[in-house]
Short mmCIF file of C-alpha atoms and ligand atoms in Angstrom, two decimals:
data_model
loop_
_atom_site.label_atom_id
_atom_site.label_comp_id
_atom_site.label_asym_id
_atom_site.label_seq_id
_atom_site.Cartn_x
_atom_site.Cartn_y
_atom_site.Cartn_z
CA MET K 1 -73.53 46.32 170.85
CA SER K 2 -73.66 50.15 170.82
CA SER K 3 -75.48 52.60 173.05
CA ILE K 4 -78.32 53.35 170.60
CA ASP K 5 -78.86 50.15 168.60
CA SER K 6 -77.94 46.48 168.32
CA LEU K 7 -75.15 47.05 165.78
CA PRO K 8 -71.42 46.99 166.61
CA PRO K 9 -69.63 50.17 167.78
CA LEU K 10 -68.32 52.31 164.92
CA ARG K 11 -64.63 51.67 165.68
CA GLU K 12 -65.32 47.98 165.14
CA VAL K 13 -67.25 48.68 161.92
CA ILE K 14 -64.37 50.77 160.58
CA ALA K 15 -61.82 48.08 161.46
CA THR K 16 -63.94 45.24 160.01
CA HIS K 17 -64.48 47.04 156.70
CA GLY K 18 -61.05 48.71 156.45
CA LEU K 19 -62.49 52.22 156.24
CA SER K 20 -59.35 54.27 156.72
CA ALA K 21 -60.32 57.94 156.30
CA ARG K 22 -59.49 59.59 152.97
CA LYS K 23 -58.73 63.30 152.98
CA SER K 24 -59.70 63.70 149.33
CA LEU K 25 -63.28 62.70 150.25
CA GLY K 26 -63.44 64.99 153.29
CA GLN K 27 -63.65 61.98 155.58
CA ASN K 28 -63.74 63.01 159.24
CA PHE K 29 -65.99 60.50 160.93
CA LEU K 30 -68.20 60.90 163.97
CA LEU K 31 -67.87 57.77 166.11
CA ASP K 32 -69.90 58.76 169.17
CA LEU K 33 -73.43 57.49 168.54
CA ASN K 34 -74.89 59.53 171.40
CA LEU K 35 -73.57 62.61 169.61
CA THR K 36 -74.93 61.55 166.21
CA ALA K 37 -78.33 60.85 167.80
CA LYS K 38 -78.23 64.34 169.32
CA ILE K 39 -77.50 65.88 165.89
CA ALA K 40 -80.33 63.80 164.39
CA ARG K 41 -82.78 65.17 166.98
CA GLN K 42 -82.06 68.72 165.73
CA ALA K 43 -83.53 67.83 162.33
CA GLY K 44 -87.19 67.91 163.40
CA ASP K 45 -90.00 65.46 164.03
CA LEU K 46 -88.19 62.50 162.47
CA PRO K 47 -90.85 59.75 162.87
CA GLY K 48 -93.01 61.64 160.38
CA MET K 49 -90.24 62.52 157.94
CA ASP K 50 -88.14 61.20 155.10
CA VAL K 51 -84.49 62.20 155.47
CA LEU K 52 -81.80 62.79 152.87
CA GLU K 53 -78.30 62.21 154.20
CA VAL K 54 -75.26 63.12 152.11
CA GLY K 55 -72.06 61.21 152.84
CA PRO K 56 -73.06 58.58 155.43
CA GLY K 57 -69.54 57.12 155.54
CA PRO K 58 -69.48 54.26 158.07
CA GLY K 59 -72.99 55.29 159.14
CA GLY K 60 -72.73 57.09 162.49
CA LEU K 61 -75.24 59.81 161.66
CA THR K 62 -77.35 57.36 159.65
CA ARG K 63 -77.73 55.20 162.75
CA GLY K 64 -78.55 58.29 164.81
CA LEU K 65 -81.31 59.25 162.35
CA LEU K 66 -82.77 55.72 162.30
CA ALA K 67 -82.55 55.23 166.08
CA GLU K 68 -84.35 58.56 166.51
CA GLY K 69 -87.18 57.18 164.38
CA ALA K 70 -86.76 58.69 160.90
CA ARG K 71 -89.52 57.28 158.68
CA ARG K 72 -87.05 56.63 155.89
CA VAL K 73 -83.44 57.61 155.19
CA LEU K 74 -81.93 57.95 151.72
CA ALA K 75 -78.16 58.14 152.00
CA VAL K 76 -75.93 59.14 149.06
CA GLU K 77 -72.30 58.02 149.42
CA LYS K 78 -69.48 58.42 146.91
CA ASP K 79 -67.06 55.98 148.56
CA ALA K 80 -67.96 52.42 147.55
CA ARG K 81 -65.85 51.05 150.43
CA CYS K 82 -68.61 52.19 152.83
CA LEU K 83 -71.42 50.24 151.15
CA PRO K 84 -71.02 46.90 153.02
CA ALA K 85 -71.10 48.70 156.40
CA LEU K 86 -74.19 50.62 155.30
CA ALA K 87 -75.83 47.40 154.10
CA GLU K 88 -75.58 46.04 157.65
CA ILE K 89 -77.46 49.08 158.93
CA ALA K 90 -80.11 48.65 156.22
CA ALA K 91 -80.58 45.02 157.34
CA ALA K 92 -81.04 46.11 160.97
CA TYR K 93 -83.73 48.66 159.95
CA PRO K 94 -85.78 46.84 157.27
CA GLU K 95 -87.41 49.07 154.64
CA ARG K 96 -86.10 52.25 156.26
CA LEU K 97 -82.65 52.82 154.75
CA GLU K 98 -81.82 53.10 151.07
CA VAL K 99 -78.21 53.73 150.07
CA VAL K 100 -77.28 55.20 146.72
CA GLU K 101 -73.68 55.03 145.58
CA GLY K 102 -72.78 58.24 143.77
CA ASP K 103 -71.83 61.88 143.85
CA ALA K 104 -74.41 63.99 145.71
CA LEU K 105 -73.80 66.79 143.20
CA GLU K 106 -75.07 64.54 140.43
CA VAL K 107 -77.77 62.34 142.01
CA ASP K 108 -81.26 63.88 142.11
CA ALA K 109 -81.94 62.38 145.52
CA LEU K 110 -84.73 64.69 146.70
CA ALA K 111 -86.99 63.49 143.88
CA ARG K 112 -86.96 60.00 145.45
CA LEU K 113 -88.38 61.13 148.80
CA SER K 114 -91.87 62.03 150.02
CA PRO K 115 -92.59 65.19 152.00
CA PRO K 116 -92.17 66.19 154.71
CA ILE K 117 -88.43 65.96 154.06
CA ALA K 118 -85.47 66.84 156.26
CA ILE K 119 -81.88 67.02 155.01
CA CYS K 120 -79.31 66.09 157.60
CA ALA K 121 -75.61 65.62 156.94
CA ASN K 122 -72.06 65.84 158.18
CA LEU K 123 -71.02 67.28 154.85
CA PRO K 124 -67.81 66.60 152.98
CA TYR K 125 -66.06 70.00 153.21
CA ASN K 126 -65.31 70.21 149.49
CA VAL K 127 -68.95 70.07 148.35
CA GLY K 128 -70.76 71.44 151.41
CA THR K 129 -71.24 75.06 150.33
CA GLU K 130 -72.18 74.11 146.78
CA LEU K 131 -74.89 71.74 148.03
CA LEU K 132 -76.21 74.34 150.47
CA VAL K 133 -76.50 76.97 147.73
CA ARG K 134 -78.36 74.48 145.52
CA TRP K 135 -80.80 73.60 148.31
CA LEU K 136 -81.36 77.31 148.97
CA THR K 137 -82.06 78.18 145.33
CA PRO K 138 -84.70 75.76 143.99
CA ASP K 139 -86.91 76.84 141.07
CA THR K 140 -89.89 77.36 143.37
CA TRP K 141 -90.35 78.31 147.01
CA PRO K 142 -91.18 76.75 149.46
CA PRO K 143 -88.67 73.99 148.64
CA VAL K 144 -89.46 70.28 148.95
CA TRP K 145 -87.42 70.12 152.15
CA GLN K 146 -88.56 71.56 155.47
CA THR K 147 -85.29 71.66 157.36
CA LEU K 148 -81.55 71.48 156.74
CA THR K 149 -79.38 70.30 159.62
CA LEU K 150 -75.82 70.48 158.39
CA MET K 151 -72.34 70.20 159.81
CA PHE K 152 -69.87 72.76 158.47
CA GLN K 153 -66.50 74.12 159.40
CA ARG K 154 -67.26 76.68 162.06
CA GLU K 155 -66.20 79.58 159.84
CA VAL K 156 -68.76 78.56 157.16
CA ALA K 157 -71.47 78.09 159.80
CA GLU K 158 -70.80 81.62 161.04
CA ARG K 159 -71.13 83.00 157.52
CA ILE K 160 -74.61 81.44 157.24
CA VAL K 161 -75.96 83.00 160.45
CA ALA K 162 -73.98 86.29 160.30
CA ARG K 163 -75.81 89.58 160.87
CA PRO K 164 -75.22 92.81 158.91
CA GLY K 165 -72.21 94.73 160.14
CA SER K 166 -70.15 91.62 160.92
CA LYS K 167 -67.16 90.45 158.92
CA ALA K 168 -68.78 87.08 158.20
CA TYR K 169 -71.91 88.68 156.66
CA GLY K 170 -72.09 88.10 152.92
CA ARG K 171 -73.83 86.31 150.08
CA LEU K 172 -74.39 83.10 152.04
CA ALA K 173 -76.05 84.96 154.94
CA VAL K 174 -78.40 86.90 152.64
CA LEU K 175 -79.28 83.81 150.60
CA ALA K 176 -80.00 81.73 153.72
CA GLN K 177 -81.74 84.34 155.86
CA TRP K 178 -83.94 85.70 153.10
CA ARG K 179 -86.05 82.52 153.05
CA CYS K 180 -85.09 80.55 156.19
CA ASP K 181 -84.86 80.84 159.93
CA VAL K 182 -81.24 79.99 160.70
CA ARG K 183 -79.33 79.19 163.87
CA ILE K 184 -76.22 77.40 165.03
CA ALA K 185 -77.51 74.33 166.85
CA MET K 186 -74.24 72.87 168.15
CA HIS K 187 -70.52 73.55 168.26
CA LEU K 188 -68.10 70.63 167.93
CA PRO K 189 -64.38 70.61 168.69
CA PRO K 190 -61.94 68.87 166.31
CA GLU K 191 -61.61 65.94 168.77
CA ALA K 192 -65.25 64.97 168.12
CA PHE K 193 -64.08 63.55 164.75
CA THR K 194 -61.78 60.73 163.66
CA PRO K 195 -59.36 61.85 162.37
CA PRO K 196 -59.69 65.32 163.94
CA PRO K 197 -59.80 68.11 161.33
CA LYS K 198 -57.65 71.25 161.79
CA VAL K 199 -60.62 73.49 162.60
CA SER K 200 -63.74 73.46 164.81
CA SER K 201 -67.12 72.58 163.34
CA ALA K 202 -70.71 73.60 163.94
CA VAL K 203 -74.14 72.23 163.10
CA VAL K 204 -76.38 74.80 161.42
CA HIS K 205 -80.14 74.40 161.40
CA LEU K 206 -82.19 76.08 158.68
CA ARG K 207 -85.97 75.96 158.56
CA ALA K 208 -87.60 77.00 155.28
CA LEU K 209 -90.12 79.84 155.68
CA PRO K 210 -93.41 79.32 153.82
CA GLU K 211 -92.66 82.55 151.92
CA PRO K 212 -89.56 84.70 151.53
CA ARG K 213 -89.14 87.22 154.34
CA PHE K 214 -89.28 90.10 151.82
CA GLU K 215 -90.50 90.17 148.23
CA ALA K 216 -87.82 90.02 145.52
CA ASP K 217 -87.08 88.24 142.26
CA PRO K 218 -84.53 85.55 143.21
CA LYS K 219 -82.44 86.05 140.07
CA VAL K 220 -82.23 89.83 140.47
CA LEU K 221 -81.50 89.54 144.19
CA GLU K 222 -78.74 87.02 143.48
CA ARG K 223 -77.16 89.40 140.92
CA VAL K 224 -77.30 92.38 143.28
CA VAL K 225 -75.86 90.45 146.22
CA ALA K 226 -73.12 88.80 144.13
CA ALA K 227 -72.01 92.19 142.74
CA ALA K 228 -72.20 93.91 146.14
CA PHE K 229 -70.08 91.31 147.96
CA ASN K 230 -67.73 90.64 145.09
CA GLN K 231 -66.02 93.90 146.05
CA ARG K 232 -67.18 94.09 149.65
CA ARG K 233 -64.72 96.80 150.70
CA LYS K 234 -65.94 99.17 147.99
CA MET K 235 -68.82 101.62 148.35
CA LEU K 236 -72.03 100.35 146.78
CA ARG K 237 -72.08 103.08 144.13
CA ALA K 238 -68.83 101.56 142.82
CA SER K 239 -69.47 97.84 143.34
CA LEU K 240 -72.99 98.03 141.82
CA LYS K 241 -72.34 100.45 138.97
CA GLY K 242 -72.42 97.64 136.43
CA LEU K 243 -76.06 96.88 137.33
CA ALA K 244 -77.55 100.22 136.28
CA PRO K 245 -76.03 103.47 134.94
CA ASP K 246 -77.90 105.55 137.53
CA ILE K 247 -77.29 103.21 140.46
CA GLU K 248 -76.89 106.08 142.94
CA THR K 249 -80.47 107.23 142.28
CA HIS K 250 -81.78 103.69 142.80
CA LEU K 251 -79.85 103.26 146.04
CA GLU K 252 -81.15 106.56 147.38
CA ALA K 253 -84.71 105.71 146.33
CA VAL K 254 -84.68 102.65 148.58
CA GLY K 255 -83.02 104.48 151.47
CA ILE K 256 -79.48 103.08 151.07
CA SER K 257 -76.61 105.55 151.01
CA PRO K 258 -74.51 105.15 147.82
CA THR K 259 -71.39 105.41 150.00
CA GLU K 260 -72.49 102.47 152.19
CA ARG K 261 -70.63 99.14 152.01
CA ALA K 262 -72.34 95.82 151.28
CA GLU K 263 -71.66 94.32 154.69
CA ARG K 264 -73.86 96.97 156.35
CA VAL K 265 -76.95 96.44 154.18
CA SER K 266 -79.74 94.28 155.66
CA VAL K 267 -81.50 91.47 153.80
CA GLU K 268 -84.52 93.79 153.63
CA GLY K 269 -82.36 96.50 152.02
CA PHE K 270 -81.02 94.14 149.35
CA CYS K 271 -84.57 92.96 148.59
CA ALA K 272 -85.80 96.56 148.24
CA LEU K 273 -82.98 97.30 145.82
CA ALA K 274 -83.67 94.10 143.85
CA ARG K 275 -87.37 95.10 143.54
CA ARG K 276 -86.39 98.54 142.32
CA LEU K 277 -83.90 97.21 139.77
CA GLY K 278 -86.10 94.28 138.75
N1 SAM Y 1 -71.61 60.97 157.94
C1 SAM Y 1 -70.35 60.40 158.34
C2 SAM Y 1 -70.03 60.78 159.75
O1 SAM Y 1 -70.66 61.73 160.23
O2 SAM Y 1 -69.17 60.17 160.36
C3 SAM Y 1 -69.21 60.79 157.39
C4 SAM Y 1 -68.99 62.27 157.23
S1 SAM Y 1 -67.55 62.70 156.31
C5 SAM Y 1 -67.30 64.35 156.90
C6 SAM Y 1 -68.12 63.03 154.66
C7 SAM Y 1 -68.64 61.82 153.87
O3 SAM Y 1 -69.09 62.27 152.58
C8 SAM Y 1 -67.63 60.74 153.59
O4 SAM Y 1 -68.19 59.49 153.88
C9 SAM Y 1 -67.31 60.87 152.09
O5 SAM Y 1 -66.95 59.65 151.48
C10 SAM Y 1 -68.63 61.38 151.56
N2 SAM Y 1 -68.53 62.17 150.31
C11 SAM Y 1 -67.52 62.98 149.91
N3 SAM Y 1 -67.82 63.59 148.75
C12 SAM Y 1 -69.07 63.15 148.42
C13 SAM Y 1 -69.95 63.43 147.33
N4 SAM Y 1 -69.62 64.29 146.35
N5 SAM Y 1 -71.16 62.83 147.30
C14 SAM Y 1 -71.51 61.96 148.30
N6 SAM Y 1 -70.73 61.67 149.34
C15 SAM Y 1 -69.53 62.25 149.42
#
């Protein structure tokens, strides 16, 4: 029996079901259930929430979410080898865990859940950023989810919370901070995982704001930010010249020096420019 539920410890589950980790699927498992319960607690008021988990693997975080009282968990897993282990968890928590076998980039999982919704995952590294960008750019705001509690490589986590003027500040920071409160909730060393990855990891927590922090058309803002950071070492008058012939005038009109570089412009500054160009 484990420390948080009546199921076997994860090492035993992995041995029983032959779940040797596959690099191609980004499999670095969390085996400490006290740690997974701690990550689950970051996600919000779980007893009142449905949770989407991407990549449950042998189910460490899934068990954390359920033990912490999540109303319902929908877990999307690409590796069919994990399904029998996950079925045992579903049997221990009747009516509370549904597992979908598939690629999280293709399954429309959020449509199957009822608000309030939290998304909580130890993401496979190869699809993590793509999923985050999708969750941050729905057709309408506020999104159907309230919070994202996501494990990333530390370097990606730092890009999400980076402030203007830092090297990590870029498109991901602007996209995330424009419409969410963001913070790093936990740091994890490689040894927290089996097998240990080469780099440290961090859990990022994002809470959707009811409205964007500053007014801007999402499509225009996305174009401005993509162009600005595509050539981040260049002055804005050069990196943004493809957006408008008289870009210098527009930059000056919103109080941004045309010789400034993208990494020094605040989210508010990018939104002002997007409004002007929009
Ligand atoms: N949640 C488990 C844990 O914390 O121990 C496993 C995390 S492991 C970093 C990533 C998991 O995502 C693996 O179980 C892997 O099979 C799964 N995975 C990889 N690519 C996926 C995809 N495109 N869609 C759904 N699951 C995926």
